[in-house]
């Protein structure tokens, strides 16, 4: 079955498989959203089923919750967990300081809440997501529907004084209708091309009325696990400054390769 996977899916799989090793029995685990995080959920589900791993998962979206239950992970709310041992999630971009852009899947609000309520955040990704400077991937900001066009105008005006290369803003759509988040909000995608000062931009955007949260994750990620299509894995820890290299083999009979629709 693994021979049917594309190199990018293999990279996502080995990153998820390596990150799953950080999860220990009895942990409360934040479960991210997106295609790479879905691999992680499948890996943990396999460990629950085959190895007797006992964990409680806090999903960051409705679709992650559905998948977690399908693979046998006990799902609880963040209010029930109160605090998490670890959160494992993907990213749309990351830089050398492990600052991130997230929100391509529209779940960055819950993802940021869960990640900051954790002792440790691990990001699983492939090498294509690493950038020298954040901003090539559009930066999502979640805004309330009321007055969203006014909020957009305020953001456009503010970007004039920010260290960014582009200032195009688009309302995220789902077909002919605006995309709606799990909280019932809209998303504005900021096509900035380059963000010179992510910390400043994140603070300024979040001060605007109508803005709920932005997709910049600054000083939140502790470790990044980078997968490659040939099975190589690199683990970078920002706190210790260490870099580890590993290689994972693909198992032809692995049940994880079934039901890949995510």
Tab-separated table of C-alpha atoms in Angstrom:
chain	number	residue	atom	x	y	z
A	1	UNK	CA	0.000	0.000	0.000
A	2	UNK	CA	2.820	2.471	0.812
A	3	UNK	CA	4.004	2.320	-2.797
A	4	UNK	CA	0.836	4.234	-3.724
A	5	UNK	CA	1.788	7.196	-1.536
A	6	UNK	CA	3.290	10.284	-3.132
A	7	UNK	CA	6.674	11.506	-1.817
A	8	UNK	CA	4.922	14.339	0.012
A	9	UNK	CA	2.539	11.933	1.737
A	10	UNK	CA	5.464	9.714	2.703
A	11	UNK	CA	7.173	12.761	4.197
A	12	UNK	CA	4.053	13.627	6.184
A	13	UNK	CA	3.673	10.045	7.345
A	14	UNK	CA	7.239	9.627	8.648
A	15	UNK	CA	7.077	13.005	10.411
A	16	UNK	CA	3.831	11.977	12.107
A	17	UNK	CA	5.178	8.531	12.979
A	18	UNK	CA	8.309	10.027	14.569
A	19	UNK	CA	6.309	12.638	16.494
A	20	UNK	CA	3.973	9.968	17.856
A	21	UNK	CA	6.962	8.627	19.798
A	22	UNK	CA	6.794	11.734	22.008
A	23	UNK	CA	3.382	10.663	23.313
A	24	UNK	CA	3.417	8.618	26.522
A	25	UNK	CA	0.788	6.612	28.338
A	26	UNK	CA	-1.670	8.740	30.303
A	27	UNK	CA	-0.982	11.975	28.433
A	28	UNK	CA	-3.527	14.607	27.479
A	29	UNK	CA	-2.733	15.358	23.850
A	30	UNK	CA	-3.743	18.271	21.642
A	31	UNK	CA	-4.585	16.961	18.178
A	32	UNK	CA	-3.998	19.322	15.272
A	33	UNK	CA	-5.937	19.843	12.060
A	34	UNK	CA	-4.910	19.239	8.455
A	35	UNK	CA	-3.521	16.464	6.279
A	36	UNK	CA	-0.265	16.052	8.217
A	37	UNK	CA	-2.023	16.109	11.586
A	38	UNK	CA	-4.440	13.486	10.260
A	39	UNK	CA	-1.489	11.121	9.819
A	40	UNK	CA	-0.564	11.747	13.453
A	41	UNK	CA	-4.091	10.910	14.607
A	42	UNK	CA	-3.963	7.662	12.638
A	43	UNK	CA	-0.564	6.788	14.139
A	44	UNK	CA	-1.841	7.393	17.671
A	45	UNK	CA	-4.980	5.398	16.939
A	46	UNK	CA	-2.835	2.474	15.870
A	47	UNK	CA	-0.846	2.750	19.113
A	48	UNK	CA	-4.085	2.802	21.111
A	49	UNK	CA	-5.394	-0.266	19.317
A	50	UNK	CA	-2.222	-2.353	19.040
A	51	UNK	CA	-0.071	-1.210	21.963
A	52	UNK	CA	-2.683	-0.365	24.585
A	53	UNK	CA	-1.676	3.308	24.686
A	54	UNK	CA	-4.026	5.230	26.971
A	55	UNK	CA	-4.400	8.900	26.071
A	56	UNK	CA	-7.073	11.552	25.974
A	57	UNK	CA	-7.145	13.762	22.923
A	58	UNK	CA	-8.295	17.365	22.596
A	59	UNK	CA	-9.082	18.021	18.904
A	60	UNK	CA	-8.628	21.449	17.330
A	61	UNK	CA	-11.508	21.070	14.878
A	62	UNK	CA	-14.691	19.128	14.285
A	63	UNK	CA	-13.095	17.026	11.525
A	64	UNK	CA	-10.163	16.065	13.750
A	65	UNK	CA	-12.596	15.031	16.480
A	66	UNK	CA	-14.438	12.785	14.031
A	67	UNK	CA	-11.224	11.114	12.869
A	68	UNK	CA	-9.924	10.671	16.425
A	69	UNK	CA	-13.093	8.872	17.490
A	70	UNK	CA	-12.979	6.717	14.363
A	71	UNK	CA	-9.492	5.429	15.223
A	72	UNK	CA	-10.332	4.794	18.890
A	73	UNK	CA	-8.862	7.811	20.673
A	74	UNK	CA	-10.816	9.073	23.680
A	75	UNK	CA	-11.879	12.630	22.890
A	76	UNK	CA	-12.390	15.269	25.583
A	77	UNK	CA	-12.791	19.041	25.558
A	78	UNK	CA	-10.066	21.478	26.575
A	79	UNK	CA	-12.215	22.526	29.524
A	80	UNK	CA	-12.250	18.898	30.685
A	81	UNK	CA	-8.504	18.533	30.203
A	82	UNK	CA	-7.717	21.981	31.679
A	83	UNK	CA	-4.061	21.641	30.644
A	84	UNK	CA	-2.273	19.438	28.107
A	85	UNK	CA	0.993	17.566	28.204
A	86	UNK	CA	1.662	17.994	24.509
A	87	UNK	CA	0.116	19.285	21.289
A	88	UNK	CA	1.156	17.946	17.894
A	89	UNK	CA	0.073	19.843	14.807
A	90	UNK	CA	1.132	20.770	11.296
A	91	UNK	CA	2.123	24.156	9.874
A	92	UNK	CA	1.811	26.007	6.586
A	93	UNK	CA	5.202	27.700	7.054
A	94	UNK	CA	7.961	27.752	9.645
A	95	UNK	CA	11.185	29.731	9.918
A	96	UNK	CA	14.530	29.153	11.619
A	97	UNK	CA	13.183	30.361	14.975
A	98	UNK	CA	10.233	27.936	14.685
A	99	UNK	CA	7.758	30.754	14.246
A	100	UNK	CA	4.812	29.561	12.199
A	101	UNK	CA	2.009	30.501	9.875
A	102	UNK	CA	-1.007	28.280	10.437
A	103	UNK	CA	-4.637	28.415	9.401
A	104	UNK	CA	-4.660	27.029	5.889
A	105	UNK	CA	-7.361	24.674	7.095
A	106	UNK	CA	-9.250	27.438	8.882
A	107	UNK	CA	-8.700	26.104	12.411
A	108	UNK	CA	-5.923	28.367	13.706
A	109	UNK	CA	-8.031	29.878	16.494
A	110	UNK	CA	-8.644	26.546	18.222
A	111	UNK	CA	-5.143	25.398	17.280
A	112	UNK	CA	-3.538	28.384	18.998
A	113	UNK	CA	-5.699	28.049	22.117
A	114	UNK	CA	-4.839	24.356	22.438
A	115	UNK	CA	-1.137	24.840	21.688
A	116	UNK	CA	-0.710	27.572	24.296
A	117	UNK	CA	-2.482	25.404	26.875
A	118	UNK	CA	0.213	22.729	26.491
A	119	UNK	CA	3.542	22.046	28.138
A	120	UNK	CA	5.013	21.417	24.708
A	121	UNK	CA	4.065	22.012	21.067
A	122	UNK	CA	5.518	19.809	18.352
A	123	UNK	CA	5.048	20.672	14.694
A	124	UNK	CA	5.102	17.925	12.078
A	125	UNK	CA	5.839	18.972	8.527
A	126	UNK	CA	7.737	18.320	5.336
A	127	UNK	CA	10.818	20.198	4.158
A	128	UNK	CA	8.874	22.326	1.664
A	129	UNK	CA	7.275	24.286	4.523
A	130	UNK	CA	10.571	25.769	5.758
A	131	UNK	CA	11.186	29.393	4.734
A	132	UNK	CA	13.820	31.988	5.474
A	133	UNK	CA	11.160	34.636	6.110
A	134	UNK	CA	7.463	34.046	6.789
A	135	UNK	CA	4.849	35.403	4.423
A	136	UNK	CA	4.884	33.474	1.161
A	137	UNK	CA	1.874	31.539	2.464
A	138	UNK	CA	-1.143	33.832	2.936
A	139	UNK	CA	-1.625	34.832	6.555
A	140	UNK	CA	-5.171	34.024	7.731
A	141	UNK	CA	-6.979	36.151	10.257
A	142	UNK	CA	-10.321	35.105	11.703
A	143	UNK	CA	-12.864	37.922	11.861
A	144	UNK	CA	-16.444	38.103	13.074
A	145	UNK	CA	-19.045	38.381	10.277
A	146	UNK	CA	-20.487	41.655	11.610
A	147	UNK	CA	-18.765	44.522	9.822
A	148	UNK	CA	-16.144	42.288	8.242
A	149	UNK	CA	-15.633	44.683	5.340
A	150	UNK	CA	-14.887	47.480	7.789
A	151	UNK	CA	-12.446	45.201	9.580
A	152	UNK	CA	-10.813	44.429	6.250
A	153	UNK	CA	-10.437	48.153	5.515
A	154	UNK	CA	-8.823	48.693	8.937
A	155	UNK	CA	-6.367	45.869	8.272
A	156	UNK	CA	-5.512	47.270	4.834
A	157	UNK	CA	-4.845	50.690	6.345
A	158	UNK	CA	-2.663	49.223	9.084
A	159	UNK	CA	-0.573	47.160	6.676
A	160	UNK	CA	0.697	50.369	5.066
A	161	UNK	CA	2.899	50.974	8.113
A	162	UNK	CA	3.950	47.322	8.552
A	163	UNK	CA	7.128	45.686	7.242
A	164	UNK	CA	5.446	43.563	4.580
A	165	UNK	CA	5.974	43.215	0.851
A	166	UNK	CA	2.335	42.832	-0.265
A	167	UNK	CA	-1.017	44.058	1.026
A	168	UNK	CA	-3.649	42.133	-0.937
A	169	UNK	CA	-6.508	40.784	1.204
A	170	UNK	CA	-9.157	38.274	0.140
A	171	UNK	CA	-12.183	36.817	1.887
A	172	UNK	CA	-11.821	33.039	2.020
A	173	UNK	CA	-14.617	31.336	0.135
A	174	UNK	CA	-16.222	27.915	0.198
A	175	UNK	CA	-17.677	27.680	-3.272
A	176	UNK	CA	-19.978	30.655	-3.745
A	177	UNK	CA	-20.297	31.402	-0.032
A	178	UNK	CA	-17.813	32.685	2.551
A	179	UNK	CA	-15.862	30.004	4.405
A	180	UNK	CA	-17.250	29.590	7.928
A	181	UNK	CA	-15.027	28.499	10.806
A	182	UNK	CA	-16.092	26.153	13.606
A	183	UNK	CA	-16.849	29.305	15.636
A	184	UNK	CA	-19.062	30.763	12.897
A	185	UNK	CA	-16.589	33.405	11.745
A	186	UNK	CA	-15.027	34.455	8.418
A	187	UNK	CA	-11.366	34.314	7.398
A	188	UNK	CA	-9.418	37.044	5.616
A	189	UNK	CA	-6.276	35.811	3.852
A	190	UNK	CA	-3.492	38.380	3.783
A	191	UNK	CA	-1.137	37.954	0.815
A	192	UNK	CA	1.889	39.655	2.325
A	193	UNK	CA	4.667	37.799	0.439
A	194	UNK	CA	7.179	38.662	3.177
A	195	UNK	CA	6.685	39.529	6.850
A	196	UNK	CA	9.662	41.452	8.180
A	197	UNK	CA	8.528	41.579	11.818
A	198	UNK	CA	6.057	38.765	12.598
A	199	UNK	CA	5.886	39.543	16.316
A	200	UNK	CA	4.899	43.165	15.731
A	201	UNK	CA	2.375	42.258	13.054
A	202	UNK	CA	0.705	39.624	15.238
A	203	UNK	CA	0.302	42.100	18.109
A	204	UNK	CA	-1.037	44.927	15.939
A	205	UNK	CA	-3.564	42.796	14.049
A	206	UNK	CA	-5.010	41.289	17.217
A	207	UNK	CA	-5.685	44.754	18.646
A	208	UNK	CA	-8.149	45.565	15.855
A	209	UNK	CA	-11.885	45.413	16.630
A	210	UNK	CA	-13.484	42.559	14.728
A	211	UNK	CA	-10.340	40.443	14.592
A	212	UNK	CA	-10.610	37.246	16.628
A	213	UNK	CA	-7.147	35.749	16.034
A	214	UNK	CA	-4.345	35.662	13.486
A	215	UNK	CA	-2.393	32.696	12.122
A	216	UNK	CA	1.059	33.759	13.343
A	217	UNK	CA	2.367	31.410	16.047
A	218	UNK	CA	5.248	33.225	17.737
A	219	UNK	CA	7.309	31.536	20.489
A	220	UNK	CA	4.784	28.711	20.751
A	221	UNK	CA	6.450	25.830	18.904
A	222	UNK	CA	9.148	23.927	20.831
A	223	UNK	CA	10.090	21.212	18.353
A	224	UNK	CA	9.695	20.656	14.638
A	225	UNK	CA	9.773	17.195	13.068
A	226	UNK	CA	10.592	17.384	9.356
A	227	UNK	CA	9.812	14.359	7.199
A	228	UNK	CA	11.294	13.509	3.805
A	229	UNK	CA	9.956	11.311	1.042
A	230	UNK	CA	12.795	8.790	1.436
A	231	UNK	CA	11.961	8.123	5.095
A	232	UNK	CA	14.515	10.492	6.614
A	233	UNK	CA	13.377	12.547	9.582
A	234	UNK	CA	14.961	15.600	11.186
A	235	UNK	CA	14.006	16.714	14.708
A	236	UNK	CA	14.901	20.258	15.787
A	237	UNK	CA	14.422	21.408	19.374
A	238	UNK	CA	14.450	25.194	19.748
A	239	UNK	CA	14.917	25.014	23.532
A	240	UNK	CA	17.994	22.784	23.588
A	241	UNK	CA	19.341	23.776	20.197
A	242	UNK	CA	19.733	20.113	19.245
A	243	UNK	CA	19.134	18.530	15.846
A	244	UNK	CA	18.570	14.780	15.526
A	245	UNK	CA	18.383	12.663	12.390
A	246	UNK	CA	16.490	9.415	11.990
A	247	UNK	CA	15.047	7.176	9.295
A	248	UNK	CA	11.751	5.316	9.361
A	249	UNK	CA	10.814	2.358	7.198
A	250	UNK	CA	7.460	1.999	5.474
A	251	UNK	CA	5.407	-1.044	6.385
A	252	UNK	CA	3.475	-2.427	3.429
A	253	UNK	CA	0.694	-3.869	5.586
A	254	UNK	CA	0.270	-0.748	7.688
A	255	UNK	CA	-3.425	-0.039	8.278
A	256	UNK	CA	-2.637	3.669	8.304
A	257	UNK	CA	-2.620	3.700	4.512
A	258	UNK	CA	-6.328	2.979	4.355
A	259	UNK	CA	-9.028	5.638	4.075
A	260	UNK	CA	-6.762	8.492	3.071
A	261	UNK	CA	-9.495	11.046	2.435
A	262	UNK	CA	-8.574	14.011	4.654
